Coordinates of N, CA and C in Angstrom, one line a residue:
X1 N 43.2 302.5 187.6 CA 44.5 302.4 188.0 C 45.4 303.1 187.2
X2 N 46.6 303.3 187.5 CA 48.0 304.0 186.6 C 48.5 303.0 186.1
X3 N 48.2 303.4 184.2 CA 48.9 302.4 184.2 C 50.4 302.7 184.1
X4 N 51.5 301.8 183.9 CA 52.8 301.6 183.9 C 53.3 302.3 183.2
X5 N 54.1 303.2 183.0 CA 54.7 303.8 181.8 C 56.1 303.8 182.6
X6 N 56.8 303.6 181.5 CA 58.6 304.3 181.3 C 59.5 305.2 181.9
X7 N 59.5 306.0 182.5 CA 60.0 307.2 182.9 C 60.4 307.6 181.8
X8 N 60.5 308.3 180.7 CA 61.6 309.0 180.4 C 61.6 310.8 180.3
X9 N 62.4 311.4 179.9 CA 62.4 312.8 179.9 C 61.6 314.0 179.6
X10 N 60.8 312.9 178.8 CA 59.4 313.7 177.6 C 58.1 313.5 178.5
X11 N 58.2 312.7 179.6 CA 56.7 312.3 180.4 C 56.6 313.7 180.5
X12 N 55.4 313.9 180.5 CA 54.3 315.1 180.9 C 53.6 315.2 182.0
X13 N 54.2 315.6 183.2 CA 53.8 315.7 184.2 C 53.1 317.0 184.9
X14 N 52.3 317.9 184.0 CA 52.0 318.8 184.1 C 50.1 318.5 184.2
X15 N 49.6 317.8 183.5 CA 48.3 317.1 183.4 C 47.9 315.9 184.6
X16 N 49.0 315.5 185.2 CA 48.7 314.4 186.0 C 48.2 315.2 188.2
X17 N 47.6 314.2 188.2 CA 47.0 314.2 189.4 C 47.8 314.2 190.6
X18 N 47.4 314.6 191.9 CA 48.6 314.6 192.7 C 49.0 313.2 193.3
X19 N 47.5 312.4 193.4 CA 47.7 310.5 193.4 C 49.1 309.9 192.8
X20 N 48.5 310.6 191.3 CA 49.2 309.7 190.0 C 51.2 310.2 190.5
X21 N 51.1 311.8 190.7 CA 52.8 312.0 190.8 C 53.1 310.9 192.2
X22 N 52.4 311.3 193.3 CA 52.6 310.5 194.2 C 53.5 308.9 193.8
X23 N 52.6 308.0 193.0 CA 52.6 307.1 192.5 C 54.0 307.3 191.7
X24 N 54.3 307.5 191.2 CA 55.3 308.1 189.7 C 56.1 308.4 190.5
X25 N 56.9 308.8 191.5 CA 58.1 309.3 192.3 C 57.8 308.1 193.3
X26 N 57.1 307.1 193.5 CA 57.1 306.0 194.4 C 58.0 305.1 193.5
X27 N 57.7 304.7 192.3 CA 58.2 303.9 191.1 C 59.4 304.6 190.4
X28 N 59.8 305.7 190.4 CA 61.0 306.1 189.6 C 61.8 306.2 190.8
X29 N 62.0 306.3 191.8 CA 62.6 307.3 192.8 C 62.8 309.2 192.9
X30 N 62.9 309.3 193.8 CA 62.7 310.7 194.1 C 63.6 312.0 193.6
X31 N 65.0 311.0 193.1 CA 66.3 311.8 192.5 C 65.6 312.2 190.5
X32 N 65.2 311.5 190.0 CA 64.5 311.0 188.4 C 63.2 311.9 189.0
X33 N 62.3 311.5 189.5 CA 60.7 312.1 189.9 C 61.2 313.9 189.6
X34 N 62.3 314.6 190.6 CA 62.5 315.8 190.5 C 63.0 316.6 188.7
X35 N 64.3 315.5 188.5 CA 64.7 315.6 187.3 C 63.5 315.9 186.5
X36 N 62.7 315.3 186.2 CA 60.7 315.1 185.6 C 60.2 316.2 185.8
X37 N 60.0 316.8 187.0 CA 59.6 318.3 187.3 C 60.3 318.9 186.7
X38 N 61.3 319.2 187.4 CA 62.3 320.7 186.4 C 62.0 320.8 185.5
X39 N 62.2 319.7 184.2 CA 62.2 319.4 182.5 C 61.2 319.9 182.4
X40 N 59.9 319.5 182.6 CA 58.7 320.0 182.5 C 58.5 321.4 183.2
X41 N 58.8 321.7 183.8 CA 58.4 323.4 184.6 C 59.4 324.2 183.7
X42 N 60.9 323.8 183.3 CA 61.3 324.7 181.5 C 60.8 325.0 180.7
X43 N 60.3 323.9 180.4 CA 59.7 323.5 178.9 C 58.1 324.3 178.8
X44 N 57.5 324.2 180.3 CA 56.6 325.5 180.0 C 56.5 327.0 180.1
X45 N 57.9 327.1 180.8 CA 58.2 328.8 180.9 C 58.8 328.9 179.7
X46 N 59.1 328.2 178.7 CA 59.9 328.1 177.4 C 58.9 328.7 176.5
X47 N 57.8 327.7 176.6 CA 56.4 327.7 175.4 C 55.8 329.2 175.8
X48 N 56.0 330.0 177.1 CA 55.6 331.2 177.0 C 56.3 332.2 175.3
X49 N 55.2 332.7 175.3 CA 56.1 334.1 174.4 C 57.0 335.1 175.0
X50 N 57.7 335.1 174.9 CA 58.9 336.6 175.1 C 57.8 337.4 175.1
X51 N 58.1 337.9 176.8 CA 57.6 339.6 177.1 C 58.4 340.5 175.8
X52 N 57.9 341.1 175.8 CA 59.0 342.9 174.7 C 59.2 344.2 175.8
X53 N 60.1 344.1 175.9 CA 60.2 345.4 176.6 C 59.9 346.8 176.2
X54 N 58.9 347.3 176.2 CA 58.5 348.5 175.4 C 59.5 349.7 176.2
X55 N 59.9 349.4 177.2 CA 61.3 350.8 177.6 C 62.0 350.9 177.3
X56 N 62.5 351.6 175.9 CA 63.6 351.8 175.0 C 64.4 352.8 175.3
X57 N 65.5 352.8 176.2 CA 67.0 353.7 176.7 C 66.4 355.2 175.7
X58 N 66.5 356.0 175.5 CA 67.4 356.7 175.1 C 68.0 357.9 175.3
X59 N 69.1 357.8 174.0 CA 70.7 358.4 174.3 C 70.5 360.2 174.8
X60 N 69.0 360.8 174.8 CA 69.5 361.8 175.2 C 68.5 362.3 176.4
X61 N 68.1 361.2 176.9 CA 67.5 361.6 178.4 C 68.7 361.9 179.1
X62 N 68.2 362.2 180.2 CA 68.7 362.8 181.3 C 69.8 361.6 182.3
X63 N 71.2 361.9 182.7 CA 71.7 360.8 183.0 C 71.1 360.4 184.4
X64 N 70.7 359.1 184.6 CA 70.4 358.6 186.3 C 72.0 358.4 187.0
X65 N 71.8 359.8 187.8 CA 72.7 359.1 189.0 C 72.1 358.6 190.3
X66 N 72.8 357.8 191.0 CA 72.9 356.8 192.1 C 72.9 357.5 193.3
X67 N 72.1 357.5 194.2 CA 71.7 358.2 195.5 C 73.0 358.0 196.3
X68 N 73.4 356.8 196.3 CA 74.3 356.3 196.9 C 75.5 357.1 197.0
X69 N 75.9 357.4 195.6 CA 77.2 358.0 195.1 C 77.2 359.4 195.0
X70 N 77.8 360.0 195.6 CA 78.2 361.3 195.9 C 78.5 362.1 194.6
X71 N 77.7 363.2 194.2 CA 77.7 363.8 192.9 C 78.4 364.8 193.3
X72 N 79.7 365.2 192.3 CA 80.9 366.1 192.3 C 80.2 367.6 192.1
X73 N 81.1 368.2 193.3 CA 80.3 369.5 192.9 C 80.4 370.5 192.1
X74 N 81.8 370.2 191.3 CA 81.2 371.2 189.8 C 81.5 369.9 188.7
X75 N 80.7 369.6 188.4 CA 80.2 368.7 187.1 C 79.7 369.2 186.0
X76 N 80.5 369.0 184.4 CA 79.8 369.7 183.2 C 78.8 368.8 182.8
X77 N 77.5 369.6 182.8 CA 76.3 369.0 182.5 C 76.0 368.7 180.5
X78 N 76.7 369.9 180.1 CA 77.1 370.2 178.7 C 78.0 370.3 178.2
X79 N 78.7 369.5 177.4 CA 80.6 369.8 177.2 C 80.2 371.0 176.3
X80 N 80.7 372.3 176.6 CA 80.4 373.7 175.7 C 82.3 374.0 175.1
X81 N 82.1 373.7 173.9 CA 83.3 374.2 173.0 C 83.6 375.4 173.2
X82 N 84.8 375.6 173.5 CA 85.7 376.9 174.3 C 86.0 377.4 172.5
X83 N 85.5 379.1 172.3 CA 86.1 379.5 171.0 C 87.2 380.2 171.6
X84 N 88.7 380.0 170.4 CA 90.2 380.6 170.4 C 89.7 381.6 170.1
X85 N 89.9 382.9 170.4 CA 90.4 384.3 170.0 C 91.5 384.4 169.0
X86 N 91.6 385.0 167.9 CA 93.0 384.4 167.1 C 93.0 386.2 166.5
X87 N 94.5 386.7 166.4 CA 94.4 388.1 166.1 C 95.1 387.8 164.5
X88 N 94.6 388.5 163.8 CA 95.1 388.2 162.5 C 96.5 388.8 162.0
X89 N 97.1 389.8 162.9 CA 98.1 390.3 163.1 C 99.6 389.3 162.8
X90 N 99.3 388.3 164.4 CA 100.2 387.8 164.6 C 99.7 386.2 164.2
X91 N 98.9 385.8 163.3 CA 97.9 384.5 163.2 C 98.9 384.0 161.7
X92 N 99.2 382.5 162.0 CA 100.0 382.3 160.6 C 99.0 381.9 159.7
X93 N 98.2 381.6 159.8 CA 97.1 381.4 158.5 C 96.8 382.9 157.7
X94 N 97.0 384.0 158.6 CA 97.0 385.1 157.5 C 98.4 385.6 156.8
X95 N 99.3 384.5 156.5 CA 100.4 385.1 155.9 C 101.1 386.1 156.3
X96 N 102.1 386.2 156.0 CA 102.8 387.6 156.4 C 102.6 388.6 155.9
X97 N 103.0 389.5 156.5 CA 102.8 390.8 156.3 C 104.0 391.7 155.2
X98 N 103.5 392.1 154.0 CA 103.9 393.0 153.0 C 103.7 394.2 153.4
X99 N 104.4 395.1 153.3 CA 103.8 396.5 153.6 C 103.6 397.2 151.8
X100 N 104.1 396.5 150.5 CA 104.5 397.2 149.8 C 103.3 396.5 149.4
X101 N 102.4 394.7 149.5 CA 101.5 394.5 148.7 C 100.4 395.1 149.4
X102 N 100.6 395.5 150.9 CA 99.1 395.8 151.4 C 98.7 397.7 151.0
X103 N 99.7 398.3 150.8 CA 100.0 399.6 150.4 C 99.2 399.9 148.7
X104 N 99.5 398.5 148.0 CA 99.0 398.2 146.4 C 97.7 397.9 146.4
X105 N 97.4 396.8 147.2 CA 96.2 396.2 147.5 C 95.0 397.3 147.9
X106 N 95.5 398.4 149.1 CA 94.2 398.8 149.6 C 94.4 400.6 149.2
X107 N 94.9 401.1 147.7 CA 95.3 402.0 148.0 C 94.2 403.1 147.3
X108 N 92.3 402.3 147.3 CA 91.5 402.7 147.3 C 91.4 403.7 148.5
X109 N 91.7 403.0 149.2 CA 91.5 403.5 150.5 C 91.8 405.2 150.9
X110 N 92.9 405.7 150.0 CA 93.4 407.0 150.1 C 92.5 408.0 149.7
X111 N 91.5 407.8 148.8 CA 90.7 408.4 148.2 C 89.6 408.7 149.1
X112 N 89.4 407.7 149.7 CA 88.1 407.9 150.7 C 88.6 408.3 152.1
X113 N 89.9 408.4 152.3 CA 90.2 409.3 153.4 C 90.4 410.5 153.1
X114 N 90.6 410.9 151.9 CA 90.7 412.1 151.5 C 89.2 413.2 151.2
X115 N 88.4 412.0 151.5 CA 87.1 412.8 150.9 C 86.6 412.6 151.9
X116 N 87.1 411.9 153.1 CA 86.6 412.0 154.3 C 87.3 413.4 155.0
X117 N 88.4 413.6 154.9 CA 88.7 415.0 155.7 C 88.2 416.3 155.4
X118 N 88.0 416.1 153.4 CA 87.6 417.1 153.2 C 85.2 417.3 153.9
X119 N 85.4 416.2 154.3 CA 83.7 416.1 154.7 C 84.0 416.8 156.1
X120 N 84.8 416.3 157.0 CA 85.3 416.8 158.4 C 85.4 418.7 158.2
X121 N 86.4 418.9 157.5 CA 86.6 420.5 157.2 C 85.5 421.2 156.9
X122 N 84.8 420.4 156.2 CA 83.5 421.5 155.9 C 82.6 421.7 157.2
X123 N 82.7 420.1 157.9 CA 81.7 420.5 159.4 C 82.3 421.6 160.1
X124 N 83.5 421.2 160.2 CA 83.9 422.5 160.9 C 83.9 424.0 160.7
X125 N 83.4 424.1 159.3 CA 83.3 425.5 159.1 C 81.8 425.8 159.9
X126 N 80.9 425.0 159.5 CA 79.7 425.6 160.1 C 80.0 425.1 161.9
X127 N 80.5 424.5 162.6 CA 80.9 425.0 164.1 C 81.7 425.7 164.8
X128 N 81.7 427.0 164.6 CA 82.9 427.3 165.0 C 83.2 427.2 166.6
X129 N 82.7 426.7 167.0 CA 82.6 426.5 168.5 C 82.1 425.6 169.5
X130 N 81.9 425.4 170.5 CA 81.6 424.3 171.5 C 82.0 422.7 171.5
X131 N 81.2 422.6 172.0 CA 81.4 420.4 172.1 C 81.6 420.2 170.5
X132 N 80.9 420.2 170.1 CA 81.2 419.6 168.1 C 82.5 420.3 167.7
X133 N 82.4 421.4 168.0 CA 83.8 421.9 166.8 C 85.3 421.3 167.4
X134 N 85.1 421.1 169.1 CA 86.4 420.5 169.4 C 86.8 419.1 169.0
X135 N 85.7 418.4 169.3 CA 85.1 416.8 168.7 C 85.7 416.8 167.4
X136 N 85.9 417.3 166.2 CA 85.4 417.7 165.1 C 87.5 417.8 164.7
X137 N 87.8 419.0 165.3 CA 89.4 419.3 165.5 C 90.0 418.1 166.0
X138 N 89.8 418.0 166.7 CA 90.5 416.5 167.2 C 90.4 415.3 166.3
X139 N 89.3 415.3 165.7 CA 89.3 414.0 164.6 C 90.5 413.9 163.4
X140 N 90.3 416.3 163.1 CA 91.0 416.5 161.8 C 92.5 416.2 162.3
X141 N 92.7 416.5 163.4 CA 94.3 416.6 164.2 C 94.8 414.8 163.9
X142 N 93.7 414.5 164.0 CA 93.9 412.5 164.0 C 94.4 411.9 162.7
X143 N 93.4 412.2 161.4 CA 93.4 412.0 160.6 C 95.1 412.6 159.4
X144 N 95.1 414.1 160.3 CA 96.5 414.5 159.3 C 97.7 414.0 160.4
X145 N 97.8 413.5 161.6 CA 98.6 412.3 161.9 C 99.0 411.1 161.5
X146 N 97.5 410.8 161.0 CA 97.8 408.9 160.3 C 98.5 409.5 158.7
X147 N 97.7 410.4 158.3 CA 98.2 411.0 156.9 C 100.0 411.0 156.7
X148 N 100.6 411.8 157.9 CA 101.5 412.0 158.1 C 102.6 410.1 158.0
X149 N 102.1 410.0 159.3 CA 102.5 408.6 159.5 C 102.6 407.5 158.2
X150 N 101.7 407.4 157.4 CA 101.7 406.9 156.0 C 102.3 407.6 155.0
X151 N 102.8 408.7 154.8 CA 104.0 409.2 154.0 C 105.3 408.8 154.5
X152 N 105.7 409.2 155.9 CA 106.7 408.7 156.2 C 106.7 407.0 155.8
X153 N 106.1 406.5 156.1 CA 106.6 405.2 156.0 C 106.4 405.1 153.9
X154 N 105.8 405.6 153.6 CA 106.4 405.3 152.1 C 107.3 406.0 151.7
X155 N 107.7 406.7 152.4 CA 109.0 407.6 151.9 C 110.7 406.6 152.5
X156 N 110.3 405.8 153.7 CA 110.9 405.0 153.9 C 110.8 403.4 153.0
X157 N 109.9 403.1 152.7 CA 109.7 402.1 151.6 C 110.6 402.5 150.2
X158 N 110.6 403.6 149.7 CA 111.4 403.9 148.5 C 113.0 404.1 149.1
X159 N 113.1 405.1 150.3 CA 114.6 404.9 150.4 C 114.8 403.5 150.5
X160 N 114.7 402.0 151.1 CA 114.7 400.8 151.1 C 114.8 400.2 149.6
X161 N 114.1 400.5 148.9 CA 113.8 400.3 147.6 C 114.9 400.7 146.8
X162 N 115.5 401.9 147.0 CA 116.5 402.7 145.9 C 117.9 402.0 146.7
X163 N 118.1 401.7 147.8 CA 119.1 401.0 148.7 C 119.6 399.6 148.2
X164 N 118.2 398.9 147.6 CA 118.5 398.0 147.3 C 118.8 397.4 145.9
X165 N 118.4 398.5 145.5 CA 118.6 398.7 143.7 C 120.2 399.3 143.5
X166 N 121.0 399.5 144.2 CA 122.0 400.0 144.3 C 123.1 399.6 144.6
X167 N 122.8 398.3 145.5 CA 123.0 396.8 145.8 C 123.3 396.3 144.8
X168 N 122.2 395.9 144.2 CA 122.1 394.6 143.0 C 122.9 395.4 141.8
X169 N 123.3 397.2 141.2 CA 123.4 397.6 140.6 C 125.1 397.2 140.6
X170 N 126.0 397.3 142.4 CA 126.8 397.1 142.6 C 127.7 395.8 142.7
X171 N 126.5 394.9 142.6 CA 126.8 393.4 142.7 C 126.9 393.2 140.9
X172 N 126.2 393.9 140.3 CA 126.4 393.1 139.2 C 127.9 393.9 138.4
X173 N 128.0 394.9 138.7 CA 129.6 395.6 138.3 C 130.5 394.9 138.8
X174 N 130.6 393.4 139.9 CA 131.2 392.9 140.3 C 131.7 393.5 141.6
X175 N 131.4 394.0 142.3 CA 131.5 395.2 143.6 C 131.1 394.0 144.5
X176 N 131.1 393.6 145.9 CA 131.0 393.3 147.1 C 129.7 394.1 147.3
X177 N 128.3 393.7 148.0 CA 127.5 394.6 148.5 C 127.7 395.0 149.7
X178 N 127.1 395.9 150.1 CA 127.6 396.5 151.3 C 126.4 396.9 152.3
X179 N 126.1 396.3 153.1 CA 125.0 396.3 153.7 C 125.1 397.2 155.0
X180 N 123.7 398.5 155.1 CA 124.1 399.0 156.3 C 123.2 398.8 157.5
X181 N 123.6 399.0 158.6 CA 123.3 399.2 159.6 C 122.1 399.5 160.3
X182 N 121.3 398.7 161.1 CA 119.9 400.0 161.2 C 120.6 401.4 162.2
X183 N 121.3 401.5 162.2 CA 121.7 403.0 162.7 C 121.5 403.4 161.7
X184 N 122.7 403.0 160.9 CA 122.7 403.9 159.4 C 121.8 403.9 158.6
X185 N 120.6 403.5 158.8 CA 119.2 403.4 157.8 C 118.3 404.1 158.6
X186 N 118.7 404.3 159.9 CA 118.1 405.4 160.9 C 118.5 406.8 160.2
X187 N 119.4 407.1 160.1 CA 120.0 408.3 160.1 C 119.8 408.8 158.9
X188 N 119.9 407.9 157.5 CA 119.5 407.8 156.5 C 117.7 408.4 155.8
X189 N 116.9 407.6 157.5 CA 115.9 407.9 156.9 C 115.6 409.3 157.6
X190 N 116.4 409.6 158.7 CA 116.4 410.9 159.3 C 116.7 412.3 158.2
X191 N 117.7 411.8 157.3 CA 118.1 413.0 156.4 C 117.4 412.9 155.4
X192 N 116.5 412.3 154.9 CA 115.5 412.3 154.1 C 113.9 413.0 154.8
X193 N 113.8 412.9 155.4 CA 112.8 413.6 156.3 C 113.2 415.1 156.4
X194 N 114.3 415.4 157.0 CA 114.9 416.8 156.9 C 114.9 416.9 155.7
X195 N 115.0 416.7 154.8 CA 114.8 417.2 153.3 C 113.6 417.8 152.9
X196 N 112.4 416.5 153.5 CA 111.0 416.8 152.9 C 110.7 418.0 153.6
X197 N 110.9 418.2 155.1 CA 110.5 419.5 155.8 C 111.6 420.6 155.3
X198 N 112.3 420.7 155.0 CA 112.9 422.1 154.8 C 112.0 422.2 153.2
X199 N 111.5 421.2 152.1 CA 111.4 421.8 150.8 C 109.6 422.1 151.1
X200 N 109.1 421.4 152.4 CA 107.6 421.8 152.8 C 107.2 423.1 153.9
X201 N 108.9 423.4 154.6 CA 108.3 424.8 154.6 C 108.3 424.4 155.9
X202 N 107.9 422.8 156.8 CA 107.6 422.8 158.2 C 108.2 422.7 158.9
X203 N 110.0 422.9 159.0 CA 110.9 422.5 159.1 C 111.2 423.0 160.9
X204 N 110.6 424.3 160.6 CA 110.4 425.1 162.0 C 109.5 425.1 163.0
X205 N 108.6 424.3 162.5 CA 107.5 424.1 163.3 C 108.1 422.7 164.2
X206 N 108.1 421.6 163.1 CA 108.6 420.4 163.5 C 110.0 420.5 164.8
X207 N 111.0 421.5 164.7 CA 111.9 421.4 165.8 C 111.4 422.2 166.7
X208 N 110.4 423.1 166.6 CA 109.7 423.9 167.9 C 109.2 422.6 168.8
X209 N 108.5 421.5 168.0 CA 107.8 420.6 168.8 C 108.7 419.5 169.2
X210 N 109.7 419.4 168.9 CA 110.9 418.4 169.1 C 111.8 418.5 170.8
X211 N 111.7 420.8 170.2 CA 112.5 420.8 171.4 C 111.5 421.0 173.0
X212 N 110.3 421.1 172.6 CA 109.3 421.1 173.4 C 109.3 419.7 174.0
X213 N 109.8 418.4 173.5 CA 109.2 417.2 174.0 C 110.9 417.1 174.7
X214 N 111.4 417.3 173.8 CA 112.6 417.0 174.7 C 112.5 418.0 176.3
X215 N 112.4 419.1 176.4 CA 112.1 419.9 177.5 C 111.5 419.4 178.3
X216 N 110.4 418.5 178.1 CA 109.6 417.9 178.8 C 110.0 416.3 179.3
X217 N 111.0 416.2 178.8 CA 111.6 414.9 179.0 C 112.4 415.4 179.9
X218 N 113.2 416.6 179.5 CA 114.6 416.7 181.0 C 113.7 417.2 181.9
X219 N 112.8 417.7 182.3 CA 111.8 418.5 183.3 C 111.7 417.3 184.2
X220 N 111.5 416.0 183.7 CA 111.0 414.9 184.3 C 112.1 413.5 184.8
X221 N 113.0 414.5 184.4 CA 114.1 413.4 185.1 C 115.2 414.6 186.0
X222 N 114.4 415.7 186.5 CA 115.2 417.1 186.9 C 114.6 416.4 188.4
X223 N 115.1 416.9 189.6 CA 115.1 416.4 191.0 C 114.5 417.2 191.8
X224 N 113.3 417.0 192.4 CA 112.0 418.0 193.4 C 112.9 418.4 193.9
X225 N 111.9 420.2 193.8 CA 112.4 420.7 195.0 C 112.0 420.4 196.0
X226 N 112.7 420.2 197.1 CA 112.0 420.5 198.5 C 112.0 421.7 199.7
X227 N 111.8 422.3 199.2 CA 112.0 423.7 200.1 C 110.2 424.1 200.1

């Protein structure tokens, strides 16, 4: 027979017979009988061990999208960092521009253009002719351009220089300074230039080619014929 027991929460209804529960939910009632089960049917999915989930995410697989959801049709698969173009000209991390320290700074430089034209001159003596020698002329034509272009402007750097020493010479005699005009530092640096060409002899070349451009300037603002 069964014997009698207690009902309480700890019964162990996992070992008993289907008679014995029968019996046990006749004597407790059927609301307590169930309570008995559940407690017990926890308590042994409890006493299992924890599965481990050996599928560990990771961060740089490939993302799952959802069939469902509509994938955009230009999507960045890789965020790719856009590089700035930065011109050092006009870039404020490269400080401003000196013309009198960069003139100090790089004025190695004059030596190796100078032994660069005299390298050009000599090619050209052995071409006197064809594709190289014009190639060759056009370089030298280039080179006593920039030549040019860089005296003028340091010849402009000292008139600036002696302008301003002249200044300070007149400020300190107690004089008002007198500041001029970029006209008048135009014109200024114009009669200084006519100076260098009349004591260089090129004086006549340079207005042959002046009045040539000018010529070519009124030519082009002169009115088609139509006849």
């Amino acid at each position: 027979g069964l014997s009698c027991v207690s009902p309480t929460p700890s019964t162990d209804t996992s070992n008993m017979s289907f008679e014995e529960l029968l019996e046990l939910q006749s004597q407790v009632g059927t609301k307590t009988y169930q309570q008995l089960v559940a407690g017990n049917s926890t308590k042994k999915q409890n006493s299992r061990p924890p599965v481990q989930n050996t599928c560990v995410a990771d961060k740089h697989r490939p993302l799952e999208m959802s069939a469902k959801v509509r994938v955009p049709f230009l999507r960045q698969v890789v965020p790719i960092s856009k590089k700035v173009a930065r011109d050092p000209r006009f870039d404020d991390l490269s400080g401003e521009y000196n013309p009198e320290v960069f003139d100090k700074t790089y004025q190695f430089l004059n030596d190796i253009r100078a032994k660069e034209k005299e390298l050009v001159k000599k090619q050209l003596k052995k071409h006197r002719s064809g594709e190289e020698h014009e190639k060759l002329q056009r370089l030298l034509q280039r080179m006593e351009q920039q030549e040019m272009a860089q005296q003028e402007r340091k010849q402009q750097q000292e008139l600036h220089l002696a302008l301003k020493q002249e200044r300070r010479a007149q400020a300190q005699q107690g004089h008002r300074p007198y500041f001029l005009k970029k006209s008048e530092q135009r014109q200024l640096a114009l009669a200084e230039k006519f100076k260098e060409l009349k004591r260089s002899k090129k004086l006549d070349s340079f207005l042959s080619r002046k009045r040539r451009r000018n010529a070519g300037k009124d030519r082009r603002h002169l009115p088609l014929n139509k006849d």
